[in-house]
Coordinates of C-alpha atoms and ligand atoms in Angstrom, one line a residue:
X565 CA -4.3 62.0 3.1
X566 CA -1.7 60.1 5.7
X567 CA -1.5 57.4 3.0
X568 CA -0.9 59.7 -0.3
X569 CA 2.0 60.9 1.8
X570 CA 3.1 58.3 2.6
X571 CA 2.8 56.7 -1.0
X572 CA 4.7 60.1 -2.3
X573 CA 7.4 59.8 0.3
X574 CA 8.0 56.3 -0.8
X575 CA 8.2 57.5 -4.7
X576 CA 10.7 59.9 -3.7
X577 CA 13.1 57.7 -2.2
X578 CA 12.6 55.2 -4.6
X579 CA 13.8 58.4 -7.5
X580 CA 16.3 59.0 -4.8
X581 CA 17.6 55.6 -5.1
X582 CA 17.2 54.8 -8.7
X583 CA 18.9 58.2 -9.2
X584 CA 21.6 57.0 -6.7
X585 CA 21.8 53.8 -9.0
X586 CA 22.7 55.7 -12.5
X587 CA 25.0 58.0 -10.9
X588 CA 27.3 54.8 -9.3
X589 CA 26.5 53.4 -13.0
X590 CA 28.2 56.4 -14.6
X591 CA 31.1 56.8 -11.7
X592 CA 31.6 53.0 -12.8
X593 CA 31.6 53.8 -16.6
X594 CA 34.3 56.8 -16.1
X595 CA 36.4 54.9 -13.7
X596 CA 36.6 52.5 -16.5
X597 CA 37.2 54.7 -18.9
X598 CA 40.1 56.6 -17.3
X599 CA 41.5 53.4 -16.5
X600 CA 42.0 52.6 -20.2
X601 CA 42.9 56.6 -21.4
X602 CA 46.1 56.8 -22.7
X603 CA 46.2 53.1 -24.0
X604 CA 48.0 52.7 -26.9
X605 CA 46.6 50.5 -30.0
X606 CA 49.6 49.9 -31.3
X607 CA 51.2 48.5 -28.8
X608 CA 49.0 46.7 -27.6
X609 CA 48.4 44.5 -31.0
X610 CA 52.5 44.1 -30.9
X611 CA 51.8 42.6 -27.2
X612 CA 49.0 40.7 -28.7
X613 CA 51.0 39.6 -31.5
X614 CA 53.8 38.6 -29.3
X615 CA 52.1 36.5 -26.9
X616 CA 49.1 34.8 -28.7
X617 CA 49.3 32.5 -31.7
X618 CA 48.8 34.1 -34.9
X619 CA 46.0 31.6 -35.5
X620 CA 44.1 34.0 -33.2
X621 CA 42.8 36.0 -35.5
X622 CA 41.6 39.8 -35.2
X623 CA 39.0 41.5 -37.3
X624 CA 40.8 44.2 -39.1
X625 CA 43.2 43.1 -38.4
X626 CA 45.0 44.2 -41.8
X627 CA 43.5 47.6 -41.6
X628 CA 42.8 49.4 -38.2
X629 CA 41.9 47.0 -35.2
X630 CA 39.4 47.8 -32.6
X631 CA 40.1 48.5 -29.1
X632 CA 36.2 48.3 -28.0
X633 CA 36.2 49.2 -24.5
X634 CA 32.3 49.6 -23.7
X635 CA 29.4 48.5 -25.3
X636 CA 25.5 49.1 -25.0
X637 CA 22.7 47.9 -27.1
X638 CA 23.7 47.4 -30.5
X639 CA 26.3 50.0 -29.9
X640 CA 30.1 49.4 -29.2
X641 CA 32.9 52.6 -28.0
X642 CA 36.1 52.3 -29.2
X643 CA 39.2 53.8 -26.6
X644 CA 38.9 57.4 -28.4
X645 CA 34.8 57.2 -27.6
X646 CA 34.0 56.2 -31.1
X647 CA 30.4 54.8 -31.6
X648 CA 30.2 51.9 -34.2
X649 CA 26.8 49.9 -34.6
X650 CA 27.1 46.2 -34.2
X651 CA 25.1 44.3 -36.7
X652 CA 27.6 41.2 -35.9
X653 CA 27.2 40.1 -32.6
X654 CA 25.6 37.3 -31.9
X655 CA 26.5 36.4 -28.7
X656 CA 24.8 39.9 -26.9
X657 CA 21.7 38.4 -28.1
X658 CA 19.5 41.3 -25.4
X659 CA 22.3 44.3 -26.5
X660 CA 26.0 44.9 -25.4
X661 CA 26.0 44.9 -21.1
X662 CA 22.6 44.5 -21.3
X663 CA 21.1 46.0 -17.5
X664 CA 19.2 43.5 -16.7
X665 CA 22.3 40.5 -17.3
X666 CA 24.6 42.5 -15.5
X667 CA 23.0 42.9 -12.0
X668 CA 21.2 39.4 -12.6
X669 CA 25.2 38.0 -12.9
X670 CA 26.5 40.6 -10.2
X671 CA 24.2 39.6 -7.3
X672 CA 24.8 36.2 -7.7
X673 CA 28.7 36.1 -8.3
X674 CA 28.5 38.3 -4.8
X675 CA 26.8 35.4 -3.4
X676 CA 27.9 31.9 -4.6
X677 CA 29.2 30.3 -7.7
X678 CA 29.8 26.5 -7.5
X679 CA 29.3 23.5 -9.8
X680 CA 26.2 21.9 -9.9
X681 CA 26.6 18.8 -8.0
X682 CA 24.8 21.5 -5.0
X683 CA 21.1 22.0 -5.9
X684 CA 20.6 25.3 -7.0
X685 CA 16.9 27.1 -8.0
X686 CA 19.2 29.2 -11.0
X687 CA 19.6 26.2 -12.9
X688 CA 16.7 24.5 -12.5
X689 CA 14.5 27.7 -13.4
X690 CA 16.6 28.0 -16.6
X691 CA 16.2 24.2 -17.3
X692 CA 12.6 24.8 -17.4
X693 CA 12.5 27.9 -19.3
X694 CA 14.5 26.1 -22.1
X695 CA 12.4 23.4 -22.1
X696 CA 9.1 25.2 -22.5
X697 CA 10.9 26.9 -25.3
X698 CA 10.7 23.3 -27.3
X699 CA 8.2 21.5 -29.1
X700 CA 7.5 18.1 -28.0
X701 CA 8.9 15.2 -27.2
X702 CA 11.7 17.7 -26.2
X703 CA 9.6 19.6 -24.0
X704 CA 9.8 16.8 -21.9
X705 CA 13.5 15.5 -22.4
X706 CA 16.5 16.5 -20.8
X707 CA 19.1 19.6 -20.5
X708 CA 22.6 19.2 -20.0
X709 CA 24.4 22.5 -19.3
X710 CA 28.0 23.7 -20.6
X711 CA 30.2 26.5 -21.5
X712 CA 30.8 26.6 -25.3
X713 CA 28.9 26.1 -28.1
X714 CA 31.9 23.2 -29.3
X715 CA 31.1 21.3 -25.6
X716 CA 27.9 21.0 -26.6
X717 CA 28.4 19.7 -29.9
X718 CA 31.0 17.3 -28.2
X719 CA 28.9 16.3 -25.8
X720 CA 26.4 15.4 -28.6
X721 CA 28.5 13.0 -30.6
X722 CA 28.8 11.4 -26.8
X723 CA 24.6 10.9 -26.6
X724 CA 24.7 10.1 -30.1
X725 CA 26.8 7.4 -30.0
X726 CA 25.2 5.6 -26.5
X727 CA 22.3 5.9 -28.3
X728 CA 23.2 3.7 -31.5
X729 CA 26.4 2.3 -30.1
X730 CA 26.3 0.4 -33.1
X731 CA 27.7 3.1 -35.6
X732 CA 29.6 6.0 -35.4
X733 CA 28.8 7.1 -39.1
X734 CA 28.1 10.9 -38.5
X735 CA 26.5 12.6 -41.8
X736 CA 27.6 16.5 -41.7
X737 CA 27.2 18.8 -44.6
X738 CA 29.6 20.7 -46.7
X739 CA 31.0 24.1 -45.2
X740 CA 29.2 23.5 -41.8
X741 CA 31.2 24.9 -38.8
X742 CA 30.2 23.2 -35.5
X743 CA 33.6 24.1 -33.0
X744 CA 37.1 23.9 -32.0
X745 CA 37.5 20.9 -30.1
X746 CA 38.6 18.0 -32.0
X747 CA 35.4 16.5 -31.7
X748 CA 33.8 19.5 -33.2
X749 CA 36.6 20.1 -35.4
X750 CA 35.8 16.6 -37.2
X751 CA 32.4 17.3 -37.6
X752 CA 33.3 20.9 -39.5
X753 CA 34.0 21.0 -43.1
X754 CA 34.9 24.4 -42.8
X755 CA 37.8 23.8 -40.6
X756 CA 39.1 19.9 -41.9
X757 CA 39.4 20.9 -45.5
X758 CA 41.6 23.6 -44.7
X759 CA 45.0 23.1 -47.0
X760 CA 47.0 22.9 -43.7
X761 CA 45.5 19.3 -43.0
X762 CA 46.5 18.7 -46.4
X763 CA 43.1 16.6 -47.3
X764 CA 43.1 14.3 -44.0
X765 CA 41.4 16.4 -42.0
X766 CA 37.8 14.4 -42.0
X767 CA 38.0 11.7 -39.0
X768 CA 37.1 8.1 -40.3
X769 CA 33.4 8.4 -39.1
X770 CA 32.1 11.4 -40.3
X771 CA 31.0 11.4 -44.1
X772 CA 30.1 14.9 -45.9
X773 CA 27.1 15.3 -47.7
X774 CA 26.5 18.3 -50.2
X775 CA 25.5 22.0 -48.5
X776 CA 21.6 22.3 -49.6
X777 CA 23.2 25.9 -50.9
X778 CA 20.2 26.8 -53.2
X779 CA 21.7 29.9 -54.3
X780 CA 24.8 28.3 -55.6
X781 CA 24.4 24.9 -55.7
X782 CA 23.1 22.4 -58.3
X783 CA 19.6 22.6 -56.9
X784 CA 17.6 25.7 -57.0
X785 CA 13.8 25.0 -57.9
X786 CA 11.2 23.7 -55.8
X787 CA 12.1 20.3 -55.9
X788 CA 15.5 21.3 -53.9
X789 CA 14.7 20.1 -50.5
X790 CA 14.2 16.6 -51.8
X791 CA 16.9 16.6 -54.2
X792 CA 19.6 17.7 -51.7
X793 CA 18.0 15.0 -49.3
X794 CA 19.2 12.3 -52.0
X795 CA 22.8 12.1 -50.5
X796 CA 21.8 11.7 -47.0
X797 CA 19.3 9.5 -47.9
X798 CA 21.9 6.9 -50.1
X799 CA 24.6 7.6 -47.0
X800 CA 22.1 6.2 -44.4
X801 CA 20.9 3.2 -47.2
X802 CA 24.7 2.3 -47.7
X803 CA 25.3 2.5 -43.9
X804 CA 22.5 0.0 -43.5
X805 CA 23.2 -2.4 -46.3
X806 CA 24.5 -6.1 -45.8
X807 CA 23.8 -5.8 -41.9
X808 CA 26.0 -2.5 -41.4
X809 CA 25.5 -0.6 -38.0
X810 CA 23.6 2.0 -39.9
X811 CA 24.3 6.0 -39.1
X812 CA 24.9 7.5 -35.5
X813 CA 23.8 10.8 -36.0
X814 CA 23.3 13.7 -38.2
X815 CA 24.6 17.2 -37.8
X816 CA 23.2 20.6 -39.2
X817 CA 23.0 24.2 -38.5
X818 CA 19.3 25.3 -38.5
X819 CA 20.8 28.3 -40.7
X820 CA 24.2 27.7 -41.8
X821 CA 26.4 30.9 -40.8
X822 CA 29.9 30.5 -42.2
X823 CA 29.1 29.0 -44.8
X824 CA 27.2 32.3 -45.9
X825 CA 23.6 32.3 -44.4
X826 CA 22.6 28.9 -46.5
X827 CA 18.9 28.0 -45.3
X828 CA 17.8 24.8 -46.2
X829 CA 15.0 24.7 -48.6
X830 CA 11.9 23.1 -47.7
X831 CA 11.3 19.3 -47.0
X832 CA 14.9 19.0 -46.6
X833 CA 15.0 18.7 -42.5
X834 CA 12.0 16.3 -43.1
X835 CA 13.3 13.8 -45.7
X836 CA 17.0 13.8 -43.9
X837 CA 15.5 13.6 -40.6
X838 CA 12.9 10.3 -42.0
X839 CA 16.4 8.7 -43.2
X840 CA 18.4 9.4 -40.8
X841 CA 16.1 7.9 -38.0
X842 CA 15.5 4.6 -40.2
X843 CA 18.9 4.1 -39.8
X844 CA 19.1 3.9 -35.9
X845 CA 20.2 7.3 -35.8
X846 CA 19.8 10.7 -34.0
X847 CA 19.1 14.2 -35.6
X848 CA 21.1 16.9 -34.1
X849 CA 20.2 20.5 -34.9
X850 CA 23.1 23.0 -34.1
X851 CA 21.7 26.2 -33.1
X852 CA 24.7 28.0 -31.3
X853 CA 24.0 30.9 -33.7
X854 CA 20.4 30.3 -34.7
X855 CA 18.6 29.8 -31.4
X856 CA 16.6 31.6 -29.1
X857 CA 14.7 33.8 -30.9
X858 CA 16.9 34.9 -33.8
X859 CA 14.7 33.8 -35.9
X860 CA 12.2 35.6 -34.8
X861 CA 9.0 34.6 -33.4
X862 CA 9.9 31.3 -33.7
X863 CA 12.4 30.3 -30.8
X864 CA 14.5 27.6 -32.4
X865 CA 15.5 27.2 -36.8
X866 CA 14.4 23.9 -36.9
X867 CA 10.9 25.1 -36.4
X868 CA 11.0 27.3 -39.7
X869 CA 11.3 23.0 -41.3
X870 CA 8.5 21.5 -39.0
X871 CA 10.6 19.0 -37.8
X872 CA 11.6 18.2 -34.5
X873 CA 14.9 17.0 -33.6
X874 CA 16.5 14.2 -30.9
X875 CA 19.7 16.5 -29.7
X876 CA 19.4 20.4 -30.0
X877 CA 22.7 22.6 -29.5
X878 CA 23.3 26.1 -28.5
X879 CA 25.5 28.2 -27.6
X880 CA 26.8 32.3 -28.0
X881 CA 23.5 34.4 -27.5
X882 CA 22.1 31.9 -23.9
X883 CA 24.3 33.9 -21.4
X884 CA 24.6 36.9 -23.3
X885 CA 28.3 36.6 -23.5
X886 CA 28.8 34.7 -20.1
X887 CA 30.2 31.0 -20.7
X888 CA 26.1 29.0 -21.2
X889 CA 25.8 26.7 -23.8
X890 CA 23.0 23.7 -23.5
X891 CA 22.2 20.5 -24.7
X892 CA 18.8 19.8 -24.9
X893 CA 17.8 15.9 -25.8
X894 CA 15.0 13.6 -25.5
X895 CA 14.4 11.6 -22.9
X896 CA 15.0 8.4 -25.1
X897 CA 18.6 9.8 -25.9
X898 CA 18.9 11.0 -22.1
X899 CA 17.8 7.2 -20.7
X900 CA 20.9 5.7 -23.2
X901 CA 23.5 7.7 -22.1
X902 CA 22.5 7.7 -18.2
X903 CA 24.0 4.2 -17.5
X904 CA 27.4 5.2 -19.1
X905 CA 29.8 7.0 -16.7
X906 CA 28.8 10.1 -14.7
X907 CA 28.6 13.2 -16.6
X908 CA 30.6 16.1 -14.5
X909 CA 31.0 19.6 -15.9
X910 CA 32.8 22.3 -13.4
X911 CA 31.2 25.1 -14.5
X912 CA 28.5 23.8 -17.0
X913 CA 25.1 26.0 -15.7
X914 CA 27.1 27.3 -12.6
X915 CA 24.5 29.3 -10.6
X916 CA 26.3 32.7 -12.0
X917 CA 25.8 31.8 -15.9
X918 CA 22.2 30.1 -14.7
X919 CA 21.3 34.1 -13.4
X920 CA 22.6 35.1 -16.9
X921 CA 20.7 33.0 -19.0
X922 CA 17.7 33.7 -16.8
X923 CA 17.9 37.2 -17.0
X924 CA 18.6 36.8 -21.4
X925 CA 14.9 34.9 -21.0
X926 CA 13.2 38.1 -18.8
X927 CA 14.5 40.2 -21.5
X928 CA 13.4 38.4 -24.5
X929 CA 10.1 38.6 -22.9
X930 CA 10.5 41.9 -21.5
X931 CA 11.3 43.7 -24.5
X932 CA 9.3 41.4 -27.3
X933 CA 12.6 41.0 -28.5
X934 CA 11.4 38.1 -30.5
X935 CA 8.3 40.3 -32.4
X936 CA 11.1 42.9 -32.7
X937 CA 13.7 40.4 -34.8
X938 CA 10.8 39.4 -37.3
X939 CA 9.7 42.9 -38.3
X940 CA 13.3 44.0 -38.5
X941 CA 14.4 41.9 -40.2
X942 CA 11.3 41.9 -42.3
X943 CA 11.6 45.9 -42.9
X944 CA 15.6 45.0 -43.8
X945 CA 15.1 42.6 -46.4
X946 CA 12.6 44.7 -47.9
X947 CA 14.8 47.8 -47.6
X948 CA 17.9 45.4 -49.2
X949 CA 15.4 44.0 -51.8
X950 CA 14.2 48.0 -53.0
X951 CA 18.5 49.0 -52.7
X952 CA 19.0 45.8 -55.2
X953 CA 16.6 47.2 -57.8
X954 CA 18.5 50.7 -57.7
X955 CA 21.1 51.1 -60.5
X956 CA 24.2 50.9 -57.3
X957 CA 22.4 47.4 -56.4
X958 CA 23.7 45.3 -59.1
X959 CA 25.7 43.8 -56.9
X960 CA 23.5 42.4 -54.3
X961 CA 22.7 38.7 -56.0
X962 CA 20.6 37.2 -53.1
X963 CA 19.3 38.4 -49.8
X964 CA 18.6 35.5 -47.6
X965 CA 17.5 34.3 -43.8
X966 CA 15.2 34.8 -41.3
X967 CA 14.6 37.6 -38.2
X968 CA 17.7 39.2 -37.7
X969 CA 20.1 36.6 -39.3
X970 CA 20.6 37.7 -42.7
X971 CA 22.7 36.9 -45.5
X972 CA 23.5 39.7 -48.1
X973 CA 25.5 38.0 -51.2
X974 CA 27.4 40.1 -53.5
X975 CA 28.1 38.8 -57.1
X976 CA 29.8 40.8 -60.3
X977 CA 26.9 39.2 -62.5
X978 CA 23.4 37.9 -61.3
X979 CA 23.6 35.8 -64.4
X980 CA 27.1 33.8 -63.7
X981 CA 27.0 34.8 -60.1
X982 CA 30.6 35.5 -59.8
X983 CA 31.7 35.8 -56.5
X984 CA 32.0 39.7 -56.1
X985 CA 34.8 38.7 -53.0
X986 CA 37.1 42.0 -53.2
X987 CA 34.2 44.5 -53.2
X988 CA 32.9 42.4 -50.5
X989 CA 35.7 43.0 -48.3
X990 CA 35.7 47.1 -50.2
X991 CA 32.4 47.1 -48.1
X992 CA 33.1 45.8 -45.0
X993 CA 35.9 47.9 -44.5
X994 CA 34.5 50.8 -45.9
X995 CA 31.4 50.2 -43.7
X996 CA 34.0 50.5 -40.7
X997 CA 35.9 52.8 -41.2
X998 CA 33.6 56.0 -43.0
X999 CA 29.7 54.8 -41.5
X1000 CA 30.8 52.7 -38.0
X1001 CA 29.5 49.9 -38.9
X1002 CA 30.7 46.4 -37.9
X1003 CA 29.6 43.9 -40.0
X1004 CA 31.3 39.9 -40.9
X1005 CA 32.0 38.6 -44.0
X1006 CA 31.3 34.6 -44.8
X1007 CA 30.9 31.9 -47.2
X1008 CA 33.1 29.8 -49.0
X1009 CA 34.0 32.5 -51.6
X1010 CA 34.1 35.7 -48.8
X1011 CA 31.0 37.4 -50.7
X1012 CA 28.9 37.3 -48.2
X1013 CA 28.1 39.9 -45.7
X1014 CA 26.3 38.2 -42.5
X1015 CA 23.8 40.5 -40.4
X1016 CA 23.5 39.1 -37.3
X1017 CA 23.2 41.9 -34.6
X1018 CA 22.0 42.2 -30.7
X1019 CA 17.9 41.3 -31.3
X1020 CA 17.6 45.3 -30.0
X1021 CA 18.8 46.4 -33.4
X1022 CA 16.1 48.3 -34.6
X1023 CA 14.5 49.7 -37.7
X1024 CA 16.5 52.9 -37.4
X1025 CA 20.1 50.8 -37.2
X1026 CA 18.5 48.6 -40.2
X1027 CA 18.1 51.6 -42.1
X1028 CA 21.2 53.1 -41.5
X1029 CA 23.1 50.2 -42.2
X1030 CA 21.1 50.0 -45.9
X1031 CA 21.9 53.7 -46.2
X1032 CA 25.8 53.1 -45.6
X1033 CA 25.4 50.2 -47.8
X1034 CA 23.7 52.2 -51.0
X1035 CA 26.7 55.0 -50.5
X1036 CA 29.2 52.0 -50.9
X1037 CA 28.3 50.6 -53.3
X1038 CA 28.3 53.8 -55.4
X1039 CA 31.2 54.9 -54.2
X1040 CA 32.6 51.5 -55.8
X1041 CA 32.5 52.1 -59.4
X1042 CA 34.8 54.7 -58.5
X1043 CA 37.3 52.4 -56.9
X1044 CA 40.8 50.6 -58.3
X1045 CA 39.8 47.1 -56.3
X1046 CA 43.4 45.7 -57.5
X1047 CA 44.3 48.0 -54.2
X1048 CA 42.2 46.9 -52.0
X1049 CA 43.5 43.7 -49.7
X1050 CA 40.9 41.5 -47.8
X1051 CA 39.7 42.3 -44.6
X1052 CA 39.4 39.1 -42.3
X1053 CA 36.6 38.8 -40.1
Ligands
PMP1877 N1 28.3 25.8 -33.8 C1 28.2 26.9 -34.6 C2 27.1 26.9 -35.6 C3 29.0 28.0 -34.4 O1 28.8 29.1 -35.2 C4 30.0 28.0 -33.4 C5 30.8 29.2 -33.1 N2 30.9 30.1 -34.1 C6 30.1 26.8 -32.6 C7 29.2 25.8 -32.9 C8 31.1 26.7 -31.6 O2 30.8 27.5 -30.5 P1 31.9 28.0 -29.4 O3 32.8 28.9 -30.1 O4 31.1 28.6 -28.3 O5 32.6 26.8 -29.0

C-alpha cells in the first residue's frame, strides 16, 4: 500500500515536472516569437543584400523569400506562422529542433565546450558509434572530426596524398560537388566549370572522368557500370604507364546530389574501386548528403555497391545542423598520415557538437528512423511512379534514389528527354507558394526536383507532396511558361 503511494506520488511529480518542462518550452517558443513580430521581410533582404555578397544566394530569392523563424519535424514557420513542409533538408537529418538534440547540445554548452586536445567521453562515444556504423576494415580505422562537410573532403586529399605521396592525380567525375574550400572547390566540377573561371577552373591534379548519369548519358543498359568504369580505368593505366606515380585518390558522392540524384549503376564502385587501388591509390566516398541512414536501412551509399572504401566523408545531417562533419579512414591511411605534422582542429568534435551527434544516433535508433526512410521512400516512388502513368504525368521522365533521397526528373518528351527546366522551376515555385512545400531543384539542366527531407517525413507528407505535385502539373497545361522566370535554389 505504502509503496503504491509512494510509486503514485512519484508519477505525479514526475507529470508535474514534465508538464513544468513543455510550459518553459512554449514560454521559450513565444518569447521567441514576439521577439521577431513586427519584422519586416523586406527590409531585411535590403540589409541582407547590402552587407553580404550577392554570391550568397537565397532560395526564392526572385519570388518571395522565406523568413523561417521556427521549425519542427519536417515542418518549418515562417514570421506570419505559416507552416511549409520541408522535403529539402538534409542537414535536420532527426526533424527541425529535434528534442532530443537540443537538450543533448544545451546541457553540455552549460557545462564545457573546448577542443579536443582534453579527453572527453562525448567524442569518444560518438567515435565508436560511427565506427560500428562501418563495414570492415573501417570498423577498425580511424575518425578524424571537423566542422564542414568541405573540411572533410580537404582533409581527405591531405590522407590521400601521405598515403601515395607519389601522385597527386585525383580522378573526380563530371558534375560532382564536394565543397567550398579551394581544395574542395578543385575537386567539384560543378563549381570549376563555371563560365566565371573561364575554363581554368580544374587544378593541374585532378582529372574528370564522365558522370555514370544512366538516365542521360551514353550508357543506359546493363552493361553501364562497366562501361562508365572504362574512363577511370584508362586514367589510372595512363597514370601508371612508363613508371608514372600512378593515381592518389578517387572522389565520388555515394548518390550524386547536384548533379540531379545520379546513382551509379551497378559494378561501377567495384570496377573503379579495383583500378583505382592498383594504381597506389585511395577510394574516397563522399557522403556529406548520403550518409547516415538516408538511404535507408543501410547506413552509408556505398553499401547499396558492395564495396568498401579507404576514406569516407560526411557532413550536414551528423549534428543535426550543429557544425559535425567526420572523416572516417582505415587504419592503413591513418598510420601514413600520423608521422606527418600534428593534426589540430579547434572545434572539430568539440564536446558540444559530440552531444549533438550523439543524441542524432539515439534518435535514429529511437525512432527506426532508418526502417522509416526505406518504406517512405518506397511508398513515394511508387506513389510518383502510379502519378507518371496519369495523363498530368507526362512529364515525370525518371524517378530515381534510394530512402528518402529522391530524384524526380522532369522532361517535355520521354522519347528525346528534353530538359523540361522552366516547368521545373513552374513547380517548385508553385509548390511554395499555393501547397507550402519546400522543395530544391538540381542537375545540370535545372529539371530536377531533389527530395531529400528530415528522415521523420512520413507517409502522410509523401503523399501530400505527390498530391500537390499531380495539381501542378495539371494546372501547367494551362500556363504561358514564357512568364515564368527561374526560381534558384
Ligand atoms: N560534399 C557534398 C556531396 C555536398 O553536397 C556538400 C554540401 N552541399 C559538401 C560536400 C560540402 O559540405 P559543407 O557545405 O558542409 O562544407
Amino acid at each position: 500500500m505504502a509503496a503504491q503511494s509512494s510509486q503514485s506520488l512519484f508519477l505525479a511529480a514526475l507529470a508535474g515536472a514534465a508538464a513544468a518542462l513543455a510550459a518553459r518550452a512554449l514560454v521559450r517558443r513565444l518569447r521567441v516569437a514576439l521577439r521577431l513580430h513586427g519584422l519586416d521581410k523586406a527590409q531585411l533582404l535590403a540589409e541582407r543584400r547590402r552587407h553580404f555578397c550577392a554570391a550568397q544566394s537565397i532560395s526564392y530569392a526572385n519570388t518571395d523569400p522565406l523568413l523561417i523563424v521556427s521549425g519542427h519535424g519536417a515542418t518549418l514557420v515562417d514570421e506570419a506562422g505559416r507552416r511549409f513542409l520541408d522535403t529539402r533538408n538534409n542537414v535536420a537529418h532527426v526533424g527541425h529542433a529535434h528534442p532530443a538534440v537540443a537538450a543533448a547540445v544545451a546541457e553540455q554548452v552549460a557545462t564545457l565546450n573546448t577542443n579536443t586536445r582534453y579527453l572527453h567521453p562525448n567524442v569518444c562515444a560518438l567515435a565508436k558509434k560511427l565506427l560500428a556504423t562501418m563495414p570492415a576494415p573501417l570498423s577498425d580505422g580511424v575518425v578524424f572530426f571537423v566542422n564542414s562537410g568541405s573540411e572533410a573532403n580537404d582533409l581527405a586529399v591531405r590522407l590521400a596524398r601521405a598515403f601515395n605521396p607519389r601522385s597527386e592525380l585525383t580522378l573526380v567525375v563530371d558534375h560532382a560537388y564536394h565543397g567550398h574550400t579551394i581544395t574542395a572547390l578543385g575537386l567539384s566540377p560543378y563549381k570549376f566549370e563555371h563560365r566565371s573561371f573561364k575554363g581554368k577552373g580544374k587544378p593541374s591534379w585532378v582529372t574528370k572522368c564522365p558522370a555514370p548519369d544512366t538516365y542521360r548519358g551514353p550508357h543506359r543498359g546493363a552493361d553501364a557500370g562497366a562501361r562508365y568504369a572504362e574512363p577511370v580505368v584508362a586514367a589510372c593505366e595512363a597514370a601508371c604507364a612508363g613508371g608514372g606515380g600512378g593515381v592518389c585518390a578517387f572522389f565520388i558522392e555515394s548518390g550524386m546530389s547536384v548533379a540531379g540524384v545520379i546513382m551509379p549503376p551497378d559494378g561501377y564502385l567495384a570496377a573503379c574501386y579495383h583500378a583505382v587501388r592498383a594504381a597506389g591509390g585511395v577510394c574516397i566516398a563522399d557522403e556529406v548528403q548520403t550518409g547516415m541512414g538516408r538511404f535507408g536501412t543501410s547506413w552509408w551509399g556505398f553499401e547499396q555497391q558492395r564495396v568498401v572504401p579507404d576514406i569516407v566523408t560526411m557532413g550536414k545531417c551528423c549534428g543535426n545542423g550543429m557544425p559535425l562533419a567526420a572523416v572516417v579512414c582505415t587504419r592503413a591511411v591513418s598510420d601514413a598520415f600520423a608521422t606527418g605534422p600534428e593534426y589540430f582542429n579547434t572545434f572539430g568534435g568539440n564536446p558540444v557538437c559530440a552531444a549533438a551527434g550523439l543524441a542524432v544516433f539515439e534518435t535514429i535508433a529511437n525512432e527506426n528512423l532508418r526502417a522509416r526512410a526505406t518504406a517512405t521512400g518506397t511508398f513515394l516512388r511508387e506513389a510518383l511512379a502510379a502519378l507518371a502513368g496519369e495523363p498530368a504525368g507526362v512529364l515525370l521522365g525518371d524517378v530515381r534514389g534510394c530512402g528518402l533521397f529522391m530524384g524526380i526528373e522532369f522532361v517535355r518528351d520521354r522519347e528525346s528527354r528534353q530538359p523540361a527546366t522552366a516547368e521545373t522551376s513552374f513547380i517548385c515555385s508553385r509548390l511554395k507558394d499555393v501547397h507550402r512545400i519546400l522543395t530544391s531543384i538540381d542537375g545540370p539542366h535545372d529539371n530536377v526536383l531533389v527530395v531529400k527531407p528530415p528522415l521523420c517525413f512520413g507517409e502522410p507528407e509523401a503523399r501530400r507532396l505527390v498530391g500537390a505535385l499531380r495539381c501542378e502539373l495539371i494546372a501547367l497545361a494551362s500556363v504561358d511558361l514564357t512568364k515564368v522566370s527561374h526560381t534558384p535554389t
